[in-house]
Amino acid sequence: TPISKMQTREILEKVSIVNSKTHSESVGNETNIIQSNEDIIANKLMIEYGEKIAVLDGHCDHRADLKEVLTLSRSMYSTPGFDWFVSAVFLMTGGNVLTTKSLLRSLPGTLVSPYLWRNNGATQFPQPFHLATLGHCVEMILEEDVPALAATLHMLKVPSSVITDLWLRQCFINILDFQEVTNYVIMALIFGVDYIVYFCVSLLSHLQEEVLGKEEDINLFQRIITLPIQGFRAGDYLPFMDSLAKKHRSKLMQYFTDM
């Protein structure tokens, strides 16, 4: 059963409360941060996307609200590029500024934050941090648990680590149905950082039949990273993710906590 907007907001609010009780870090100054032309355009496009998929009320002007939460993001982690994660959370809350900002303020210091929130990780660790951690773990598990797919991608010179890094960079927006973007964020927040890896392995597994059937397709890589993926439902793959967690969690968590 899909999670409703109200349920999503309640989950994010509870996560914020729990994180705030266990982690506390200073938040930057939100004033005097000027949006670039690229930020303004991206802001407008994200609002239009939210209205199109009916997570934002088309009768309200949410641009100032999104700008406000993106300003908070920039004050906390001043990294170039659009903050897809913050935008995803904003859409998940239905454009609720208070809930969005509360969650963002609660994340620094948590184990999952630099992996889920790219701007946090890019500020905290040298590049290519996400490719070398999450991407490496995806390749490692894929080779062991979905070997036919891993071998085919290797033969086609299509690195699964690069594919997942590009997906994660934009928080799966425009790649998956937004309900699945919501599921991805909530799974990572509740189940832990290793579920980011299991989610990516599950999504690649979902594409296995298509990949194995098109071994001569020279445009395969381009299509995988640019076209929306149809038919993926995270809930269908949750038993698979849980089985991966039982098998790999101790190894992966040691890897993540050593960073």
Short mmCIF file of N, CA and C in Angstrom, two decimals, residues 15-195:
data_model
loop_
_atom_site.label_atom_id
_atom_site.label_comp_id
_atom_site.label_asym_id
_atom_site.label_seq_id
_atom_site.Cartn_x
_atom_site.Cartn_y
_atom_site.Cartn_z
N VAL A 15 11.35 11.03 12.61
CA VAL A 15 12.79 10.87 12.38
C VAL A 15 13.54 12.10 12.88
N SER A 16 12.98 13.28 12.61
CA SER A 16 13.61 14.53 13.06
C SER A 16 13.73 14.57 14.58
N ILE A 17 12.67 14.16 15.25
CA ILE A 17 12.66 14.18 16.73
C ILE A 17 13.71 13.23 17.27
N VAL A 18 13.75 12.00 16.74
CA VAL A 18 14.71 11.00 17.21
C VAL A 18 16.14 11.49 16.96
N ASN A 19 16.42 11.99 15.74
CA ASN A 19 17.76 12.46 15.42
C ASN A 19 18.18 13.62 16.30
N SER A 20 17.24 14.53 16.56
CA SER A 20 17.54 15.72 17.36
C SER A 20 17.91 15.37 18.79
N LYS A 21 17.37 14.26 19.29
CA LYS A 21 17.67 13.84 20.66
C LYS A 21 19.05 13.20 20.77
N THR A 22 19.55 12.67 19.65
CA THR A 22 20.80 11.91 19.71
C THR A 22 21.96 12.61 19.00
N HIS A 23 21.65 13.61 18.16
CA HIS A 23 22.70 14.30 17.43
C HIS A 23 22.44 15.81 17.47
N SER A 24 23.51 16.56 17.62
CA SER A 24 23.38 18.01 17.66
C SER A 24 24.61 18.66 17.03
N GLU A 25 24.42 19.35 15.92
CA GLU A 25 25.50 20.09 15.26
C GLU A 25 25.00 21.47 14.90
N SER A 26 25.91 22.42 14.80
CA SER A 26 25.52 23.79 14.48
C SER A 26 25.07 23.89 13.04
N VAL A 27 24.14 24.81 12.78
CA VAL A 27 23.62 25.04 11.45
C VAL A 27 24.07 26.42 11.00
N GLY A 28 24.42 26.54 9.70
CA GLY A 28 24.97 27.78 9.19
C GLY A 28 23.97 28.92 9.18
N ASN A 29 24.46 30.10 8.86
CA ASN A 29 23.65 31.31 8.77
C ASN A 29 22.88 31.30 7.45
N GLU A 30 21.56 31.45 7.53
CA GLU A 30 20.74 31.35 6.32
C GLU A 30 20.66 32.65 5.53
N THR A 31 21.19 33.73 6.05
CA THR A 31 21.05 35.02 5.39
C THR A 31 22.15 35.26 4.36
N ASN A 32 21.90 36.21 3.47
CA ASN A 32 22.90 36.69 2.51
C ASN A 32 23.41 35.60 1.56
N ILE A 33 22.57 34.66 1.21
CA ILE A 33 22.92 33.65 0.22
C ILE A 33 22.08 33.91 -1.03
N ILE A 34 22.77 34.24 -2.12
CA ILE A 34 22.09 34.65 -3.35
C ILE A 34 21.99 33.45 -4.29
N GLN A 35 20.80 33.23 -4.83
CA GLN A 35 20.60 32.14 -5.78
C GLN A 35 21.20 32.50 -7.13
N SER A 36 21.85 31.52 -7.76
CA SER A 36 22.34 31.70 -9.13
C SER A 36 21.18 31.55 -10.09
N ASN A 37 21.40 31.93 -11.35
CA ASN A 37 20.37 31.75 -12.37
C ASN A 37 20.01 30.29 -12.53
N GLU A 38 21.02 29.40 -12.41
CA GLU A 38 20.77 27.96 -12.51
C GLU A 38 19.87 27.49 -11.38
N ASP A 39 20.10 28.03 -10.17
CA ASP A 39 19.27 27.66 -9.02
C ASP A 39 17.82 28.10 -9.22
N ILE A 40 17.65 29.30 -9.76
CA ILE A 40 16.30 29.83 -9.98
C ILE A 40 15.54 28.99 -10.99
N ILE A 41 16.23 28.61 -12.07
CA ILE A 41 15.61 27.77 -13.10
C ILE A 41 15.27 26.39 -12.53
N ALA A 42 16.23 25.79 -11.79
CA ALA A 42 16.00 24.47 -11.21
C ALA A 42 14.87 24.50 -10.20
N ASN A 43 14.80 25.58 -9.43
CA ASN A 43 13.72 25.76 -8.47
C ASN A 43 12.37 25.74 -9.18
N LYS A 44 12.27 26.51 -10.25
CA LYS A 44 11.02 26.60 -11.02
C LYS A 44 10.63 25.24 -11.60
N LEU A 45 11.61 24.53 -12.15
CA LEU A 45 11.34 23.22 -12.75
C LEU A 45 10.90 22.20 -11.69
N MET A 46 11.51 22.27 -10.51
CA MET A 46 11.14 21.34 -9.45
C MET A 46 9.71 21.59 -8.97
N ILE A 47 9.33 22.87 -8.86
CA ILE A 47 7.96 23.19 -8.47
C ILE A 47 6.98 22.69 -9.53
N GLU A 48 7.30 22.89 -10.78
CA GLU A 48 6.44 22.41 -11.86
C GLU A 48 6.31 20.89 -11.82
N TYR A 49 7.41 20.23 -11.54
CA TYR A 49 7.39 18.76 -11.42
C TYR A 49 6.49 18.34 -10.26
N GLY A 50 6.62 19.01 -9.12
CA GLY A 50 5.80 18.68 -7.96
C GLY A 50 4.32 18.87 -8.21
N GLU A 51 3.98 19.93 -8.96
CA GLU A 51 2.58 20.17 -9.31
C GLU A 51 2.08 19.13 -10.31
N LYS A 52 2.94 18.74 -11.24
CA LYS A 52 2.55 17.76 -12.26
C LYS A 52 2.22 16.41 -11.64
N ILE A 53 3.01 16.00 -10.64
CA ILE A 53 2.77 14.70 -10.01
C ILE A 53 1.84 14.82 -8.80
N ALA A 54 1.29 16.02 -8.60
CA ALA A 54 0.25 16.28 -7.60
C ALA A 54 0.71 16.09 -6.16
N VAL A 55 1.98 16.37 -5.88
CA VAL A 55 2.42 16.38 -4.48
C VAL A 55 2.43 17.81 -3.94
N LEU A 56 2.35 18.80 -4.84
CA LEU A 56 2.23 20.20 -4.47
C LEU A 56 0.91 20.75 -4.98
N ASP A 57 0.32 21.66 -4.24
CA ASP A 57 -0.93 22.30 -4.62
C ASP A 57 -0.63 23.32 -5.72
N GLY A 58 -1.20 23.08 -6.91
CA GLY A 58 -0.96 23.96 -8.03
C GLY A 58 -1.53 25.35 -7.87
N HIS A 59 -2.37 25.56 -6.87
CA HIS A 59 -2.97 26.87 -6.64
C HIS A 59 -2.12 27.76 -5.73
N CYS A 60 -1.02 27.19 -5.21
CA CYS A 60 -0.13 27.96 -4.33
C CYS A 60 1.21 28.18 -5.02
N ASP A 61 1.88 29.26 -4.66
CA ASP A 61 3.20 29.55 -5.19
C ASP A 61 4.24 29.05 -4.18
N HIS A 62 4.90 27.93 -4.52
CA HIS A 62 5.84 27.31 -3.59
C HIS A 62 7.28 27.71 -3.84
N ARG A 63 7.52 28.60 -4.79
CA ARG A 63 8.91 28.92 -5.14
C ARG A 63 9.68 29.53 -3.97
N ALA A 64 9.05 30.44 -3.24
CA ALA A 64 9.72 31.06 -2.10
C ALA A 64 10.00 30.04 -1.00
N ASP A 65 9.08 29.09 -0.83
CA ASP A 65 9.26 28.06 0.19
C ASP A 65 10.44 27.15 -0.17
N LEU A 66 10.51 26.72 -1.43
CA LEU A 66 11.62 25.87 -1.85
C LEU A 66 12.93 26.64 -1.76
N LYS A 67 12.90 27.91 -2.14
CA LYS A 67 14.10 28.73 -2.02
C LYS A 67 14.57 28.79 -0.57
N GLU A 68 13.63 28.87 0.36
CA GLU A 68 13.97 28.97 1.77
C GLU A 68 14.70 27.72 2.27
N VAL A 69 14.20 26.54 1.88
CA VAL A 69 14.86 25.31 2.36
C VAL A 69 16.18 25.09 1.62
N LEU A 70 16.27 25.50 0.36
CA LEU A 70 17.53 25.39 -0.36
C LEU A 70 18.57 26.36 0.19
N THR A 71 18.10 27.51 0.68
CA THR A 71 19.00 28.46 1.33
C THR A 71 19.58 27.87 2.61
N LEU A 72 18.74 27.15 3.37
CA LEU A 72 19.23 26.47 4.56
C LEU A 72 20.28 25.43 4.17
N SER A 73 20.00 24.68 3.12
CA SER A 73 20.96 23.67 2.65
C SER A 73 22.29 24.31 2.29
N ARG A 74 22.23 25.40 1.55
CA ARG A 74 23.46 26.07 1.12
C ARG A 74 24.23 26.65 2.30
N SER A 75 23.51 27.09 3.32
CA SER A 75 24.17 27.64 4.51
C SER A 75 24.86 26.53 5.31
N MET A 76 24.32 25.31 5.22
CA MET A 76 24.92 24.19 5.94
C MET A 76 26.07 23.56 5.16
N TYR A 77 25.86 23.40 3.84
CA TYR A 77 26.86 22.75 2.99
C TYR A 77 26.96 23.51 1.68
N SER A 78 27.94 24.37 1.58
CA SER A 78 28.07 25.23 0.40
C SER A 78 28.82 24.49 -0.70
N THR A 79 28.08 23.66 -1.42
CA THR A 79 28.65 22.90 -2.53
C THR A 79 27.94 23.28 -3.82
N PRO A 80 28.64 23.24 -4.95
CA PRO A 80 28.02 23.62 -6.22
C PRO A 80 26.97 22.61 -6.66
N GLY A 81 26.05 23.06 -7.49
CA GLY A 81 25.03 22.18 -8.03
C GLY A 81 23.73 22.23 -7.26
N PHE A 82 22.68 21.74 -7.88
CA PHE A 82 21.35 21.75 -7.29
C PHE A 82 21.25 20.65 -6.24
N ASP A 83 20.56 20.92 -5.14
CA ASP A 83 20.41 19.96 -4.06
C ASP A 83 19.15 19.13 -4.28
N TRP A 84 19.32 18.00 -4.94
CA TRP A 84 18.19 17.14 -5.28
C TRP A 84 17.56 16.52 -4.04
N PHE A 85 18.40 16.14 -3.08
CA PHE A 85 17.87 15.50 -1.87
C PHE A 85 16.93 16.44 -1.11
N VAL A 86 17.36 17.67 -0.89
CA VAL A 86 16.53 18.64 -0.19
C VAL A 86 15.23 18.88 -0.94
N SER A 87 15.32 18.96 -2.26
CA SER A 87 14.12 19.16 -3.08
C SER A 87 13.18 17.97 -2.95
N ALA A 88 13.75 16.76 -2.91
CA ALA A 88 12.92 15.56 -2.75
C ALA A 88 12.19 15.58 -1.41
N VAL A 89 12.89 15.94 -0.35
CA VAL A 89 12.26 16.00 0.98
C VAL A 89 11.16 17.05 0.98
N PHE A 90 11.42 18.20 0.36
CA PHE A 90 10.42 19.26 0.26
C PHE A 90 9.15 18.75 -0.42
N LEU A 91 9.31 18.01 -1.51
CA LEU A 91 8.15 17.45 -2.21
C LEU A 91 7.47 16.37 -1.37
N MET A 92 8.26 15.58 -0.65
CA MET A 92 7.69 14.53 0.20
C MET A 92 6.79 15.10 1.28
N THR A 93 7.11 16.30 1.76
CA THR A 93 6.31 16.93 2.82
C THR A 93 5.14 17.71 2.24
N GLY A 94 4.98 17.70 0.92
CA GLY A 94 3.92 18.49 0.30
C GLY A 94 4.23 19.98 0.32
N GLY A 95 5.52 20.31 0.42
CA GLY A 95 5.93 21.72 0.44
C GLY A 95 5.90 22.34 1.83
N ASN A 96 5.95 21.50 2.86
CA ASN A 96 5.93 22.01 4.23
C ASN A 96 7.34 22.44 4.65
N VAL A 97 7.54 23.73 4.79
CA VAL A 97 8.87 24.27 5.09
C VAL A 97 9.33 23.84 6.47
N LEU A 98 8.46 23.90 7.46
CA LEU A 98 8.84 23.58 8.83
C LEU A 98 9.33 22.15 8.97
N THR A 99 8.57 21.20 8.40
CA THR A 99 8.96 19.79 8.48
C THR A 99 10.26 19.54 7.73
N THR A 100 10.39 20.14 6.55
CA THR A 100 11.61 19.96 5.76
C THR A 100 12.83 20.47 6.50
N LYS A 101 12.74 21.69 7.02
CA LYS A 101 13.89 22.28 7.71
C LYS A 101 14.21 21.54 9.00
N SER A 102 13.19 21.05 9.67
CA SER A 102 13.41 20.29 10.90
C SER A 102 14.19 19.02 10.62
N LEU A 103 13.83 18.32 9.54
CA LEU A 103 14.56 17.10 9.18
C LEU A 103 16.00 17.43 8.80
N LEU A 104 16.19 18.46 7.98
CA LEU A 104 17.54 18.81 7.53
C LEU A 104 18.44 19.16 8.71
N ARG A 105 17.90 19.89 9.66
CA ARG A 105 18.69 20.29 10.83
C ARG A 105 19.03 19.09 11.72
N SER A 106 18.21 18.04 11.64
CA SER A 106 18.42 16.88 12.51
C SER A 106 19.42 15.88 11.93
N LEU A 107 19.75 16.01 10.65
CA LEU A 107 20.55 14.98 9.98
C LEU A 107 22.06 15.04 10.24
N PRO A 108 22.68 16.23 10.29
CA PRO A 108 24.13 16.25 10.49
C PRO A 108 24.56 15.47 11.74
N GLY A 109 25.60 14.68 11.58
CA GLY A 109 26.07 13.85 12.69
C GLY A 109 25.53 12.44 12.67
N THR A 110 24.47 12.19 11.89
CA THR A 110 23.96 10.82 11.76
C THR A 110 24.81 10.07 10.73
N LEU A 111 24.85 8.76 10.86
CA LEU A 111 25.67 7.95 9.96
C LEU A 111 25.18 8.04 8.52
N VAL A 112 23.86 8.09 8.34
CA VAL A 112 23.30 8.03 6.99
C VAL A 112 23.44 9.34 6.23
N SER A 113 23.55 10.45 6.95
CA SER A 113 23.46 11.77 6.32
C SER A 113 24.44 12.01 5.16
N PRO A 114 25.76 11.77 5.31
CA PRO A 114 26.66 12.07 4.19
C PRO A 114 26.45 11.17 2.98
N TYR A 115 25.79 10.05 3.17
CA TYR A 115 25.53 9.14 2.05
C TYR A 115 24.20 9.47 1.37
N LEU A 116 23.19 9.79 2.16
CA LEU A 116 21.88 10.10 1.62
C LEU A 116 21.83 11.53 1.09
N TRP A 117 22.44 12.44 1.83
CA TRP A 117 22.45 13.87 1.48
C TRP A 117 23.80 14.18 0.84
N ARG A 118 23.84 14.18 -0.47
CA ARG A 118 25.11 14.29 -1.19
C ARG A 118 25.90 15.53 -0.82
N ASN A 119 25.23 16.66 -0.63
CA ASN A 119 25.95 17.89 -0.29
C ASN A 119 26.69 17.76 1.03
N ASN A 120 26.11 17.02 1.96
CA ASN A 120 26.79 16.75 3.23
C ASN A 120 28.05 15.94 2.98
N GLY A 121 27.92 14.85 2.26
CA GLY A 121 29.08 13.99 2.00
C GLY A 121 30.17 14.68 1.21
N ALA A 122 29.75 15.49 0.21
CA ALA A 122 30.73 16.19 -0.64
C ALA A 122 31.51 17.22 0.15
N THR A 123 30.89 17.77 1.19
CA THR A 123 31.56 18.75 2.04
C THR A 123 32.47 18.08 3.06
N GLN A 124 32.02 16.94 3.56
CA GLN A 124 32.72 16.27 4.65
C GLN A 124 33.89 15.42 4.20
N PHE A 125 33.79 14.85 2.98
CA PHE A 125 34.81 13.92 2.50
C PHE A 125 35.30 14.33 1.12
N PRO A 126 36.54 13.93 0.75
CA PRO A 126 37.06 14.26 -0.58
C PRO A 126 36.34 13.48 -1.67
N GLN A 127 36.31 14.04 -2.87
CA GLN A 127 35.70 13.34 -4.00
C GLN A 127 36.68 12.27 -4.52
N PRO A 128 36.20 11.20 -5.15
CA PRO A 128 34.78 10.85 -5.36
C PRO A 128 34.26 9.97 -4.23
N PHE A 129 33.84 10.58 -3.15
CA PHE A 129 33.45 9.87 -1.94
C PHE A 129 32.32 8.88 -2.18
N HIS A 130 31.22 9.34 -2.81
CA HIS A 130 30.05 8.48 -2.98
C HIS A 130 30.32 7.33 -3.95
N LEU A 131 31.09 7.60 -5.00
CA LEU A 131 31.43 6.55 -5.96
C LEU A 131 32.30 5.48 -5.30
N ALA A 132 33.21 5.93 -4.44
CA ALA A 132 34.15 5.00 -3.80
C ALA A 132 33.53 4.23 -2.64
N THR A 133 32.40 4.68 -2.13
CA THR A 133 31.76 3.99 -1.00
C THR A 133 30.52 3.23 -1.46
N LEU A 134 29.45 3.97 -1.71
CA LEU A 134 28.20 3.33 -2.13
C LEU A 134 28.37 2.58 -3.45
N GLY A 135 29.02 3.23 -4.41
CA GLY A 135 29.21 2.59 -5.72
C GLY A 135 30.01 1.32 -5.61
N HIS A 136 31.08 1.35 -4.83
CA HIS A 136 31.91 0.16 -4.64
C HIS A 136 31.12 -0.97 -3.99
N CYS A 137 30.31 -0.64 -2.98
CA CYS A 137 29.52 -1.66 -2.29
C CYS A 137 28.47 -2.28 -3.21
N VAL A 138 27.86 -1.45 -4.07
CA VAL A 138 26.88 -1.98 -5.03
C VAL A 138 27.56 -2.98 -5.96
N GLU A 139 28.72 -2.64 -6.49
CA GLU A 139 29.44 -3.55 -7.39
C GLU A 139 29.80 -4.84 -6.67
N MET A 140 30.25 -4.74 -5.44
CA MET A 140 30.67 -5.90 -4.66
C MET A 140 29.51 -6.87 -4.43
N ILE A 141 28.35 -6.34 -4.05
CA ILE A 141 27.19 -7.20 -3.80
C ILE A 141 26.62 -7.74 -5.10
N LEU A 142 26.61 -6.92 -6.13
CA LEU A 142 26.08 -7.36 -7.43
C LEU A 142 26.88 -8.55 -7.94
N GLU A 143 28.19 -8.50 -7.82
CA GLU A 143 29.04 -9.59 -8.29
C GLU A 143 28.77 -10.89 -7.54
N GLU A 144 28.44 -10.77 -6.26
CA GLU A 144 28.22 -11.97 -5.45
C GLU A 144 26.80 -12.50 -5.55
N ASP A 145 25.80 -11.60 -5.62
CA ASP A 145 24.41 -12.03 -5.52
C ASP A 145 23.63 -11.97 -6.83
N VAL A 146 24.11 -11.19 -7.80
CA VAL A 146 23.46 -11.15 -9.12
C VAL A 146 24.58 -11.26 -10.17
N PRO A 147 25.30 -12.41 -10.19
CA PRO A 147 26.52 -12.52 -10.98
C PRO A 147 26.32 -12.39 -12.49
N ALA A 148 25.19 -12.89 -13.00
CA ALA A 148 24.97 -12.82 -14.46
C ALA A 148 24.86 -11.37 -14.90
N LEU A 149 24.15 -10.58 -14.15
CA LEU A 149 24.00 -9.17 -14.47
C LEU A 149 25.34 -8.45 -14.33
N ALA A 150 26.07 -8.73 -13.26
CA ALA A 150 27.37 -8.09 -13.04
C ALA A 150 28.32 -8.41 -14.17
N ALA A 151 28.33 -9.66 -14.62
CA ALA A 151 29.23 -10.07 -15.71
C ALA A 151 28.86 -9.38 -17.02
N THR A 152 27.55 -9.28 -17.28
CA THR A 152 27.11 -8.65 -18.53
C THR A 152 27.45 -7.16 -18.53
N LEU A 153 27.21 -6.49 -17.44
CA LEU A 153 27.55 -5.06 -17.36
C LEU A 153 29.04 -4.85 -17.53
N HIS A 154 29.83 -5.75 -16.94
CA HIS A 154 31.29 -5.66 -17.08
C HIS A 154 31.71 -5.86 -18.53
N MET A 155 31.10 -6.84 -19.20
CA MET A 155 31.41 -7.11 -20.60
C MET A 155 31.06 -5.92 -21.49
N LEU A 156 29.96 -5.25 -21.15
CA LEU A 156 29.53 -4.10 -21.94
C LEU A 156 30.24 -2.81 -21.53
N LYS A 157 31.14 -2.93 -20.55
CA LYS A 157 31.86 -1.75 -20.03
C LYS A 157 30.89 -0.70 -19.50
N VAL A 158 29.85 -1.19 -18.82
CA VAL A 158 28.86 -0.32 -18.17
C VAL A 158 29.02 -0.49 -16.66
N PRO A 159 29.77 0.38 -16.00
CA PRO A 159 30.02 0.20 -14.56
C PRO A 159 28.79 0.48 -13.71
N SER A 160 28.39 -0.51 -12.93
CA SER A 160 27.20 -0.34 -12.08
C SER A 160 27.43 0.75 -11.04
N SER A 161 28.68 0.95 -10.62
CA SER A 161 28.96 2.00 -9.64
C SER A 161 28.67 3.38 -10.19
N VAL A 162 28.99 3.59 -11.46
CA VAL A 162 28.73 4.89 -12.10
C VAL A 162 27.23 5.10 -12.30
N ILE A 163 26.54 4.04 -12.72
CA ILE A 163 25.08 4.13 -12.91
C ILE A 163 24.42 4.55 -11.60
N THR A 164 24.74 3.83 -10.52
CA THR A 164 24.09 4.13 -9.25
C THR A 164 24.51 5.50 -8.72
N ASP A 165 25.74 5.91 -8.97
CA ASP A 165 26.17 7.23 -8.52
C ASP A 165 25.36 8.33 -9.20
N LEU A 166 25.09 8.15 -10.47
CA LEU A 166 24.27 9.15 -11.19
C LEU A 166 22.83 9.14 -10.70
N TRP A 167 22.29 7.95 -10.43
CA TRP A 167 20.94 7.86 -9.87
C TRP A 167 20.87 8.55 -8.51
N LEU A 168 21.84 8.23 -7.65
CA LEU A 168 21.84 8.77 -6.29
C LEU A 168 22.07 10.27 -6.29
N ARG A 169 22.83 10.75 -7.26
CA ARG A 169 23.13 12.18 -7.35
C ARG A 169 21.84 13.00 -7.43
N GLN A 170 20.85 12.47 -8.17
CA GLN A 170 19.58 13.18 -8.32
C GLN A 170 18.47 12.54 -7.51
N CYS A 171 18.86 11.72 -6.54
CA CYS A 171 17.89 11.13 -5.60
C CYS A 171 16.76 10.41 -6.34
N PHE A 172 17.07 9.83 -7.48
CA PHE A 172 16.15 9.04 -8.29
C PHE A 172 15.00 9.85 -8.90
N ILE A 173 15.02 11.16 -8.74
CA ILE A 173 13.98 11.99 -9.35
C ILE A 173 14.10 11.94 -10.86
N ASN A 174 12.98 11.73 -11.54
CA ASN A 174 12.89 11.53 -12.99
C ASN A 174 13.41 10.17 -13.43
N ILE A 175 13.87 9.37 -12.50
CA ILE A 175 14.26 7.99 -12.80
C ILE A 175 13.16 7.03 -12.35
N LEU A 176 12.66 7.25 -11.14
CA LEU A 176 11.60 6.41 -10.59
C LEU A 176 10.34 7.23 -10.35
N ASP A 177 9.21 6.54 -10.27
CA ASP A 177 7.97 7.16 -9.81
C ASP A 177 8.24 7.79 -8.45
N PHE A 178 7.64 8.95 -8.18
CA PHE A 178 8.00 9.67 -6.96
C PHE A 178 7.66 8.90 -5.69
N GLN A 179 6.67 8.02 -5.75
CA GLN A 179 6.38 7.17 -4.59
C GLN A 179 7.60 6.33 -4.23
N GLU A 180 8.33 5.89 -5.27
CA GLU A 180 9.53 5.08 -5.02
C GLU A 180 10.69 5.94 -4.54
N VAL A 181 10.74 7.20 -4.95
CA VAL A 181 11.72 8.13 -4.39
C VAL A 181 11.46 8.29 -2.89
N THR A 182 10.18 8.45 -2.54
CA THR A 182 9.79 8.54 -1.14
C THR A 182 10.20 7.29 -0.38
N ASN A 183 9.92 6.12 -0.95
CA ASN A 183 10.27 4.86 -0.30
C ASN A 183 11.78 4.76 -0.08
N TYR A 184 12.55 5.20 -1.08
CA TYR A 184 14.02 5.17 -0.98
C TYR A 184 14.50 6.01 0.20
N VAL A 185 14.04 7.23 0.29
CA VAL A 185 14.48 8.13 1.37
C VAL A 185 14.07 7.58 2.73
N ILE A 186 12.83 7.13 2.84
CA ILE A 186 12.35 6.62 4.13
C ILE A 186 13.09 5.35 4.53
N MET A 187 13.34 4.45 3.59
CA MET A 187 14.09 3.23 3.90
C MET A 187 15.47 3.57 4.44
N ALA A 188 16.15 4.52 3.78
CA ALA A 188 17.49 4.89 4.22
C ALA A 188 17.46 5.51 5.61
N LEU A 189 16.47 6.37 5.86
CA LEU A 189 16.38 7.03 7.16
C LEU A 189 16.05 6.06 8.29
N ILE A 190 15.18 5.09 8.02
CA ILE A 190 14.71 4.19 9.07
C ILE A 190 15.58 2.94 9.20
N PHE A 191 15.92 2.33 8.07
CA PHE A 191 16.64 1.05 8.11
C PHE A 191 18.16 1.23 8.15
N GLY A 192 18.66 2.36 7.67
CA GLY A 192 20.10 2.60 7.74
C GLY A 192 20.76 2.75 6.39
N VAL A 193 22.01 3.20 6.44
CA VAL A 193 22.75 3.55 5.23
C VAL A 193 22.94 2.36 4.29
N ASP A 194 23.06 1.14 4.82
CA ASP A 194 23.29 -0.01 3.95
C ASP A 194 22.09 -0.29 3.05
N TYR A 195 20.89 0.18 3.44
CA TYR A 195 19.73 -0.03 2.58
C TYR A 195 19.77 0.83 1.32
#
